[in-house]
Coordinates of C-alpha atoms and ligand atoms in Angstrom, one line a residue:
M1 CA 273.7 151.7 15.2
S2 CA 273.6 155.2 13.8
E3 CA 271.5 157.3 11.5
T4 CA 272.3 157.4 7.8
H5 CA 272.1 160.7 5.9
Y6 CA 271.5 160.5 2.1
Y7 CA 272.2 163.7 0.2
G8 CA 271.5 164.1 -3.5
A9 CA 268.8 164.0 -6.2
V10 CA 265.5 162.3 -5.3
I11 CA 262.5 161.3 -7.4
N12 CA 259.3 160.8 -5.4
P13 CA 256.0 159.6 -6.7
Q14 CA 253.0 161.4 -5.3
E15 CA 249.8 160.1 -3.7
R16 CA 246.8 160.0 -6.1
N17 CA 244.5 162.9 -6.0
P18 CA 241.4 162.2 -8.0
R19 CA 241.2 165.8 -9.1
E20 CA 244.6 165.9 -10.7
P21 CA 246.7 163.6 -13.0
I22 CA 249.1 161.3 -11.3
S23 CA 252.4 163.0 -10.8
Y24 CA 255.9 162.8 -9.2
K25 CA 258.2 165.3 -7.7
V26 CA 261.9 165.8 -8.5
Y27 CA 264.3 167.2 -5.9
P28 CA 267.7 168.0 -7.3
A29 CA 269.2 168.4 -3.8
C30 CA 267.5 166.6 -1.0
L31 CA 268.6 165.3 2.4
I32 CA 266.9 162.1 3.7
I33 CA 267.7 161.1 7.2
V34 CA 267.1 157.4 8.0
S35 CA 266.9 156.1 11.6
P36 CA 269.0 153.1 12.7
V37 CA 265.8 150.9 12.2
G38 CA 265.4 152.1 8.6
Q39 CA 262.6 154.7 9.0
I40 CA 262.7 158.1 7.3
V41 CA 262.8 160.6 10.2
D42 CA 263.6 163.7 8.3
M43 CA 263.4 164.9 4.7
I44 CA 264.6 168.3 3.6
A45 CA 264.0 169.1 0.0
Q46 CA 265.9 171.7 -2.0
S47 CA 268.6 171.7 0.5
D48 CA 271.9 173.1 -0.7
I49 CA 275.2 171.7 0.4
V50 CA 275.7 174.4 3.0
D51 CA 272.4 173.6 4.7
F52 CA 273.3 170.0 4.5
Q53 CA 276.6 170.5 6.3
E54 CA 274.9 172.6 8.9
K55 CA 272.3 169.9 9.4
E56 CA 275.1 167.4 9.7
R57 CA 276.7 169.4 12.5
E58 CA 273.3 169.7 14.4
R59 CA 272.8 166.0 14.5
C60 CA 274.8 163.3 16.0
D61 CA 278.4 163.1 14.8
E62 CA 278.2 159.4 14.3
A63 CA 275.8 159.5 11.4
V64 CA 276.8 157.6 8.2
T65 CA 276.8 160.0 5.3
V66 CA 276.0 158.9 1.7
I67 CA 276.5 161.7 -0.9
L68 CA 275.2 161.0 -4.3
S69 CA 277.1 162.1 -7.4
S70 CA 275.4 164.4 -10.0
D71 CA 274.7 161.3 -12.1
E72 CA 272.9 159.4 -9.4
F73 CA 269.4 159.7 -7.9
L74 CA 267.3 158.0 -5.3
M75 CA 263.8 156.6 -6.0
P76 CA 261.5 154.2 -4.1
G77 CA 262.1 150.5 -4.7
F78 CA 260.0 148.6 -7.2
I79 CA 257.1 146.5 -6.0
D80 CA 256.4 143.3 -8.0
T81 CA 252.8 142.4 -7.1
H82 CA 252.8 139.1 -9.0
T83 CA 255.5 136.5 -9.8
H84 CA 256.1 132.8 -9.6
A85 CA 259.5 131.9 -8.0
P86 CA 259.4 128.2 -9.3
Q87 CA 259.0 129.3 -12.9
F88 CA 262.3 131.0 -13.3
P89 CA 264.0 128.0 -14.8
N90 CA 261.4 128.3 -17.6
L91 CA 262.1 132.0 -18.4
G92 CA 262.2 132.6 -22.1
I93 CA 260.4 129.4 -23.3
G94 CA 256.8 128.6 -24.1
Q95 CA 255.8 131.8 -25.9
E96 CA 254.1 129.7 -28.6
Y97 CA 251.4 128.6 -26.1
Q98 CA 248.3 130.1 -24.7
L99 CA 247.5 129.9 -21.0
L100 CA 245.9 126.5 -20.4
D101 CA 248.2 124.5 -22.7
W102 CA 251.2 126.5 -21.4
L103 CA 250.3 125.4 -17.8
K104 CA 249.9 121.8 -18.9
D105 CA 253.0 121.4 -21.1
V106 CA 255.5 124.0 -19.7
T107 CA 254.6 125.1 -16.2
Y108 CA 253.2 122.1 -14.2
P109 CA 256.1 119.8 -15.3
M110 CA 258.6 122.3 -14.0
E111 CA 256.7 122.9 -10.7
A112 CA 256.6 119.2 -10.0
N113 CA 260.4 119.3 -9.5
F114 CA 259.8 121.3 -6.3
A115 CA 258.7 118.2 -4.5
D116 CA 262.5 118.0 -3.9
P117 CA 263.3 120.7 -1.3
D118 CA 267.0 120.7 -2.3
F119 CA 266.1 121.4 -5.9
A120 CA 263.9 124.2 -4.5
E121 CA 266.7 125.6 -2.4
R122 CA 269.2 125.7 -5.3
T123 CA 266.7 127.4 -7.6
Y124 CA 265.2 129.9 -5.1
R125 CA 268.6 131.2 -4.0
S126 CA 269.4 132.4 -7.5
V127 CA 265.8 133.6 -8.1
V128 CA 265.7 135.9 -5.0
R129 CA 269.2 137.3 -5.7
R130 CA 268.2 138.1 -9.2
I131 CA 264.9 139.8 -8.3
I132 CA 266.6 142.0 -5.7
D133 CA 269.4 143.1 -8.1
F134 CA 266.7 144.1 -10.6
G135 CA 265.5 146.6 -7.9
T136 CA 262.4 144.8 -6.5
T137 CA 262.3 145.7 -2.8
T138 CA 258.9 144.1 -2.2
C139 CA 257.8 141.0 -4.1
C140 CA 254.6 138.9 -4.1
Y141 CA 255.7 135.3 -4.6
Y142 CA 253.8 132.3 -5.6
G143 CA 255.5 129.0 -4.6
T144 CA 254.3 125.6 -5.7
V145 CA 251.9 123.3 -3.9
H146 CA 254.8 121.9 -1.9
L147 CA 255.0 123.1 1.8
D148 CA 258.7 122.2 2.4
A149 CA 259.9 123.9 -0.8
T150 CA 257.9 127.0 0.0
K151 CA 259.4 127.1 3.5
R152 CA 262.8 127.1 1.9
L153 CA 261.7 130.1 -0.2
V154 CA 260.7 131.9 3.0
D155 CA 264.1 131.2 4.6
I156 CA 266.0 132.5 1.6
V157 CA 263.9 135.6 1.4
R158 CA 264.3 136.2 5.1
D159 CA 268.1 135.9 4.8
S160 CA 268.1 138.2 1.8
G161 CA 266.4 141.1 3.7
Q162 CA 263.8 141.6 0.9
R163 CA 260.2 142.5 1.8
A164 CA 257.8 139.9 0.5
F165 CA 254.5 138.1 0.5
I166 CA 254.9 134.4 0.1
G167 CA 252.2 131.8 -0.5
K168 CA 251.9 128.1 -1.3
C169 CA 249.7 127.3 -4.2
N170 CA 246.4 125.6 -3.5
M171 CA 245.3 123.1 -6.2
D172 CA 243.0 120.2 -5.6
R173 CA 241.6 119.6 -9.1
E174 CA 242.2 120.1 -12.9
V175 CA 246.0 119.7 -12.6
P176 CA 248.3 116.7 -13.3
E177 CA 248.7 114.1 -10.5
D178 CA 252.2 115.3 -9.5
N179 CA 250.9 118.8 -8.7
L180 CA 247.6 117.7 -7.2
E181 CA 247.0 118.0 -3.5
P182 CA 245.3 114.9 -2.0
S183 CA 242.3 116.8 -0.8
A184 CA 240.9 120.3 0.1
N185 CA 241.6 119.5 3.7
D186 CA 245.3 118.6 3.1
S187 CA 245.7 121.8 1.1
I188 CA 244.2 124.0 3.8
Q189 CA 246.2 122.3 6.6
A190 CA 249.5 122.8 4.7
T191 CA 248.6 126.5 4.1
E192 CA 248.0 127.0 7.8
Q193 CA 251.3 125.4 8.5
L194 CA 253.0 127.8 6.2
I195 CA 251.2 130.8 7.8
D196 CA 252.3 129.7 11.2
Y197 CA 255.9 129.1 10.0
I198 CA 256.1 132.6 8.6
Q199 CA 254.5 134.2 11.6
N200 CA 256.7 132.4 14.1
L201 CA 259.8 133.3 12.1
T202 CA 258.9 137.0 11.9
Q203 CA 258.1 137.1 15.6
A204 CA 261.3 135.4 16.5
S205 CA 263.4 137.8 14.4
D206 CA 261.4 140.9 15.3
S207 CA 261.1 141.6 11.6
L208 CA 257.8 142.1 9.8
L209 CA 259.3 142.0 6.3
I210 CA 257.7 138.7 5.3
H211 CA 253.9 138.2 5.1
P212 CA 252.1 135.0 4.5
I213 CA 249.5 135.1 1.7
I214 CA 246.8 132.6 0.9
T215 CA 247.3 131.5 -2.8
P216 CA 244.4 129.7 -4.5
R217 CA 246.1 129.5 -7.9
F218 CA 242.9 130.2 -9.8
A219 CA 239.3 129.2 -9.5
I220 CA 239.8 126.3 -12.0
S221 CA 242.3 124.6 -9.8
C222 CA 240.3 124.8 -6.6
T223 CA 237.1 122.9 -5.6
P224 CA 234.3 124.9 -3.9
E225 CA 235.3 123.1 -0.7
L226 CA 238.8 124.3 -1.0
L227 CA 237.8 127.9 -1.8
R228 CA 235.4 127.9 1.2
G229 CA 238.1 126.5 3.5
L230 CA 240.6 129.1 2.4
S231 CA 238.1 131.9 3.0
D232 CA 237.5 130.6 6.5
L233 CA 241.3 130.5 7.1
A234 CA 241.5 134.2 5.9
E235 CA 238.7 135.1 8.3
A236 CA 240.3 133.2 11.2
Y237 CA 243.5 135.3 10.8
N238 CA 241.6 138.5 10.0
P239 CA 242.7 141.3 9.6
T240 CA 246.3 140.3 8.8
L241 CA 246.1 137.8 6.0
H242 CA 246.3 138.6 2.3
I243 CA 245.0 136.6 -0.6
Q244 CA 246.5 136.4 -4.1
T245 CA 245.0 134.7 -7.1
H246 CA 244.5 135.0 -10.9
I247 CA 241.4 136.4 -12.6
S248 CA 240.2 136.5 -16.1
E249 CA 243.6 136.1 -17.8
N250 CA 242.6 134.2 -21.0
L251 CA 239.2 133.6 -22.7
D252 CA 239.5 129.8 -22.7
E253 CA 240.3 130.0 -19.0
V254 CA 237.2 132.2 -18.4
A255 CA 235.0 129.7 -20.4
R256 CA 236.3 126.8 -18.3
M257 CA 235.7 128.7 -15.1
G258 CA 232.1 129.2 -16.3
E259 CA 231.7 125.4 -16.8
L260 CA 233.0 124.7 -13.3
F261 CA 231.0 127.3 -11.5
P262 CA 227.7 127.4 -13.4
G263 CA 225.9 129.1 -10.5
N264 CA 228.1 132.2 -10.6
T265 CA 227.6 135.2 -12.8
S266 CA 231.2 136.0 -13.5
Y267 CA 234.8 135.2 -12.5
A268 CA 234.8 138.0 -9.9
D269 CA 231.5 136.7 -8.6
V270 CA 233.1 133.3 -7.9
Y271 CA 235.7 134.8 -5.6
D272 CA 233.2 137.1 -4.1
S273 CA 230.7 134.4 -3.4
F274 CA 233.4 132.5 -1.4
G275 CA 234.4 135.6 0.6
L276 CA 237.7 135.9 -1.1
L277 CA 237.3 139.4 -2.5
G278 CA 238.3 142.1 -0.2
R279 CA 240.8 144.9 0.6
K280 CA 243.6 142.4 1.0
T281 CA 243.0 140.5 -2.2
I282 CA 245.5 140.8 -5.1
L283 CA 244.0 139.8 -8.5
A284 CA 246.6 139.1 -11.2
H285 CA 245.9 139.9 -14.9
A286 CA 242.2 141.0 -15.1
V287 CA 242.3 141.2 -18.9
H288 CA 238.7 140.3 -19.7
L289 CA 236.6 141.8 -16.9
G290 CA 233.0 142.8 -17.5
D291 CA 231.7 146.1 -16.2
D292 CA 229.9 144.3 -13.3
E293 CA 233.2 142.8 -12.3
I294 CA 235.0 146.2 -12.4
D295 CA 232.2 147.6 -10.1
I296 CA 232.5 144.8 -7.6
I297 CA 236.3 144.8 -7.5
A298 CA 236.2 148.6 -6.9
K299 CA 233.5 148.3 -4.3
K300 CA 235.4 145.5 -2.4
E301 CA 238.6 147.5 -2.7
A302 CA 240.6 144.5 -4.1
G303 CA 243.7 145.3 -6.0
I304 CA 244.8 144.4 -9.5
S305 CA 248.3 143.3 -10.6
H306 CA 248.8 144.4 -14.2
C307 CA 251.1 141.8 -15.9
P308 CA 251.5 143.2 -19.5
T309 CA 254.6 141.2 -20.5
S310 CA 252.8 137.9 -19.7
N311 CA 249.6 139.2 -21.3
F312 CA 251.4 139.8 -24.5
N313 CA 253.6 136.8 -24.4
L314 CA 250.9 134.2 -23.9
T315 CA 248.5 136.2 -26.2
S316 CA 246.1 136.6 -23.4
G317 CA 245.0 140.1 -24.3
V318 CA 245.5 143.7 -23.2
A319 CA 244.2 144.8 -19.8
P320 CA 242.4 148.2 -19.8
V321 CA 244.4 149.7 -17.0
G322 CA 243.1 153.3 -17.7
K323 CA 239.6 152.1 -17.2
Y324 CA 240.5 150.5 -13.9
L325 CA 242.3 153.7 -12.7
D326 CA 239.1 155.6 -13.6
A327 CA 237.1 153.2 -11.6
G328 CA 239.3 154.0 -8.6
I329 CA 240.7 150.4 -8.4
K330 CA 244.1 149.9 -6.7
I331 CA 246.6 148.8 -9.4
G332 CA 250.3 147.8 -9.5
L333 CA 252.6 145.9 -11.8
G334 CA 253.6 142.2 -11.9
T335 CA 256.3 140.5 -13.9
D336 CA 254.4 137.2 -13.8
V337 CA 257.5 135.0 -14.5
S338 CA 257.5 132.9 -16.5
G339 CA 254.3 133.9 -18.5
G340 CA 256.3 137.1 -18.5
F341 CA 259.8 136.5 -19.8
N342 CA 261.7 139.1 -17.7
P343 CA 261.9 139.4 -13.9
S344 CA 262.5 143.2 -14.0
I345 CA 259.8 145.6 -13.2
L346 CA 261.5 148.0 -15.7
N347 CA 260.4 145.6 -18.4
A348 CA 256.8 145.5 -17.0
I349 CA 256.8 149.3 -17.1
R350 CA 257.7 149.3 -20.8
H351 CA 255.1 146.8 -21.7
A352 CA 252.5 148.6 -19.6
S353 CA 253.3 151.6 -21.7
I354 CA 253.0 149.7 -24.9
A355 CA 249.7 148.0 -23.7
S356 CA 248.2 151.5 -23.0
K357 CA 249.3 152.6 -26.5
V358 CA 247.6 149.5 -28.0
I359 CA 244.4 150.4 -26.2
S360 CA 244.6 154.1 -27.3
L361 CA 245.1 152.9 -31.0
Q362 CA 242.0 150.8 -30.7
H363 CA 239.9 153.7 -29.6
N364 CA 237.7 155.0 -32.3
P365 CA 238.9 158.6 -33.1
S366 CA 235.4 159.8 -33.9
D367 CA 234.4 159.2 -30.2
P368 CA 235.6 162.1 -28.1
L369 CA 238.0 161.0 -25.3
K370 CA 236.5 161.5 -21.8
P371 CA 238.6 163.0 -19.0
G372 CA 240.6 160.4 -17.1
Y373 CA 242.9 157.5 -18.1
N374 CA 240.7 155.3 -20.2
N375 CA 241.8 154.9 -23.9
R376 CA 244.9 157.1 -23.3
K377 CA 248.6 156.3 -23.2
L378 CA 249.9 156.1 -19.6
S379 CA 252.3 158.9 -18.7
V380 CA 255.8 158.4 -17.3
A381 CA 254.4 159.6 -13.9
T382 CA 251.6 157.0 -14.1
L383 CA 254.1 154.2 -15.0
L384 CA 256.3 155.2 -12.1
Y385 CA 253.3 155.3 -9.8
L386 CA 252.2 151.7 -10.8
A387 CA 255.7 150.4 -10.2
T388 CA 255.9 152.0 -6.7
L389 CA 253.0 153.6 -4.8
G390 CA 250.3 151.8 -6.8
G391 CA 252.0 148.4 -5.9
A392 CA 252.2 149.5 -2.3
Q393 CA 248.5 150.1 -2.2
V394 CA 247.7 146.8 -3.8
C395 CA 249.8 145.2 -1.0
G396 CA 248.1 147.3 1.7
L397 CA 251.5 148.8 2.6
E398 CA 251.0 152.4 1.3
D399 CA 251.6 153.8 4.8
D400 CA 255.0 152.2 4.9
I401 CA 256.5 152.0 1.4
G402 CA 256.0 153.1 -2.2
S403 CA 257.3 156.7 -1.8
F404 CA 259.6 158.7 0.5
A405 CA 257.8 160.4 3.4
L406 CA 258.3 160.9 7.1
G407 CA 257.6 157.7 9.0
K408 CA 257.8 155.4 6.0
S409 CA 260.5 152.8 5.6
F410 CA 263.5 153.6 3.5
D411 CA 263.0 151.1 0.7
A412 CA 265.0 152.7 -2.1
L413 CA 267.1 152.3 -5.2
M414 CA 270.2 154.3 -5.9
V415 CA 270.2 154.7 -9.7
K416 CA 273.4 155.6 -11.6
V417 CA 272.9 157.0 -15.1
S418 CA 276.5 157.9 -15.9
S419 CA 278.4 155.9 -18.6
E420 CA 280.4 154.3 -15.7
A421 CA 277.3 152.1 -15.1
G422 CA 278.2 150.4 -18.4
N423 CA 274.9 150.7 -20.0
P424 CA 275.3 152.3 -23.5
G425 CA 271.5 152.6 -23.8
L426 CA 271.5 155.7 -21.5
Y427 CA 272.8 158.9 -22.9
P428 CA 273.0 161.8 -20.5
G429 CA 271.1 165.0 -21.5
G430 CA 272.3 168.6 -20.8
K431 CA 272.3 169.7 -17.2
E432 CA 271.5 173.3 -17.7
D433 CA 268.0 172.7 -16.3
V434 CA 268.5 170.3 -13.5
D435 CA 264.8 169.5 -13.1
K436 CA 264.4 168.7 -16.8
Y437 CA 267.7 166.7 -16.7
L438 CA 266.4 164.5 -13.9
R439 CA 263.0 163.9 -15.5
G440 CA 264.8 163.0 -18.7
M441 CA 267.1 160.6 -16.8
L442 CA 264.1 159.0 -15.1
E443 CA 262.4 158.4 -18.4
R444 CA 265.6 157.0 -20.0
F445 CA 266.1 154.8 -17.0
L446 CA 262.5 153.4 -17.1
F447 CA 262.7 152.8 -20.9
C448 CA 266.4 151.9 -21.5
G449 CA 267.9 151.1 -18.0
D450 CA 268.6 147.8 -16.5
D451 CA 270.2 146.2 -13.5
R452 CA 273.6 147.8 -14.4
N453 CA 272.1 151.2 -13.5
I454 CA 270.8 150.0 -10.1
S455 CA 273.8 150.5 -8.0
R456 CA 272.2 150.0 -4.6
V457 CA 269.0 148.4 -3.3
Y458 CA 267.8 149.2 0.2
V459 CA 265.0 147.7 2.2
Q460 CA 264.1 149.3 5.5
G461 CA 267.4 151.2 5.4
K462 CA 269.5 148.1 4.9
L463 CA 271.6 147.6 1.8
I464 CA 270.6 144.2 0.4
G465 CA 271.8 144.3 -3.2
G466 CA 272.5 146.2 -6.4
N467 CA 275.4 146.5 -8.8
D468 CA 277.7 148.0 -6.2
C469 CA 277.4 144.8 -4.1
I470 CA 278.4 142.4 -6.9
E471 CA 282.1 141.3 -6.5
Ligands
LIG1 ZN1 250.7 134.2 -12.6

């Protein structure tokens, strides 16, 4: 086992500073030294090739050296804060529906197939491979209600080397018989078994890449008894256990939630009243939140997964991401397959941009814009941030991933923007100003790139996928 030295252009999102706009840095020549266990132990920016060779001589001779070409750069891996592994076979269908009918006619019938663990195994193998090759180094997965199928997903993700949160859906009401769990107690017990399975596995392999996550699908599909039991479970494993669920995606859904929880003041209040809203909670969608809900989510430090492709595709609405950023809420991106029709975070970035432009178009021009993000288009820096560091914060992993820094894990993408990558959508700009060239290449990659441009995908220093690995 030896160090690996990466030398070349690097793009690095910066931590949020409330006094300044979100930004990223570009290093045309940078040396990143990664330890044998995948941790960044040194990072020398603006290093020229002479310094690099000097540095090489100073360190152990056995280091593996990776020198990027002038058409390549390194950036942190993408973080998908919300997707459904069992819905991949439905990608590209169902766009004529809105949420509740889409669940009934498209989604639940597909998820019922995962009662068969062998069907799950076949499906999940290709799902995980595909997500990795699209550059997602950390993924928050929803499984189905089925324990055995979800264990197969855990095994496949572990074998792949991807970083992940994996949860089994909890549903004990308002879903068809073949997706319904027999009781709240059965649902809680199966969830506990999955948590123990993941924890035993990670302890045995000495790897902390996979985290269990409690997954009440949404308030509608869970009885109060189940929500209370899951909250107790989270408390029992405190502080390690995360929670993921949906919130306020669609207006009919919000209305149904109100009928089922007449004693609560809002959707966020339902989760809060059951103790499910906290620093480790990931709330998907958040399209139709009231101001009181924004306040409580900010106060409880829960994170939001912005899923713009799905929000457009199922005609759910447009989430006011700028408003949430101004409120100081942690926010990342989610592909939400198959409400979203594309498993790539690049696609979520594009739709997040369009969503912010829709919001800005709806703003009355006679009202002066206030400082901040609300009612404005999201910048390239903000889009990059949401896909990386923002997602890391939503997952509570910002000290370990989301950007390149000493002590963080090397979760990275090697992006190739030359014509060799075979993507005619990317046209190289002039290289007279290297800084400008790289910023232009990043923007082109975010808006026109695809998996052909992602030549290598690393998690904790280990090469786990990318176009270079496809035979
Ligand atoms: Zn979802």
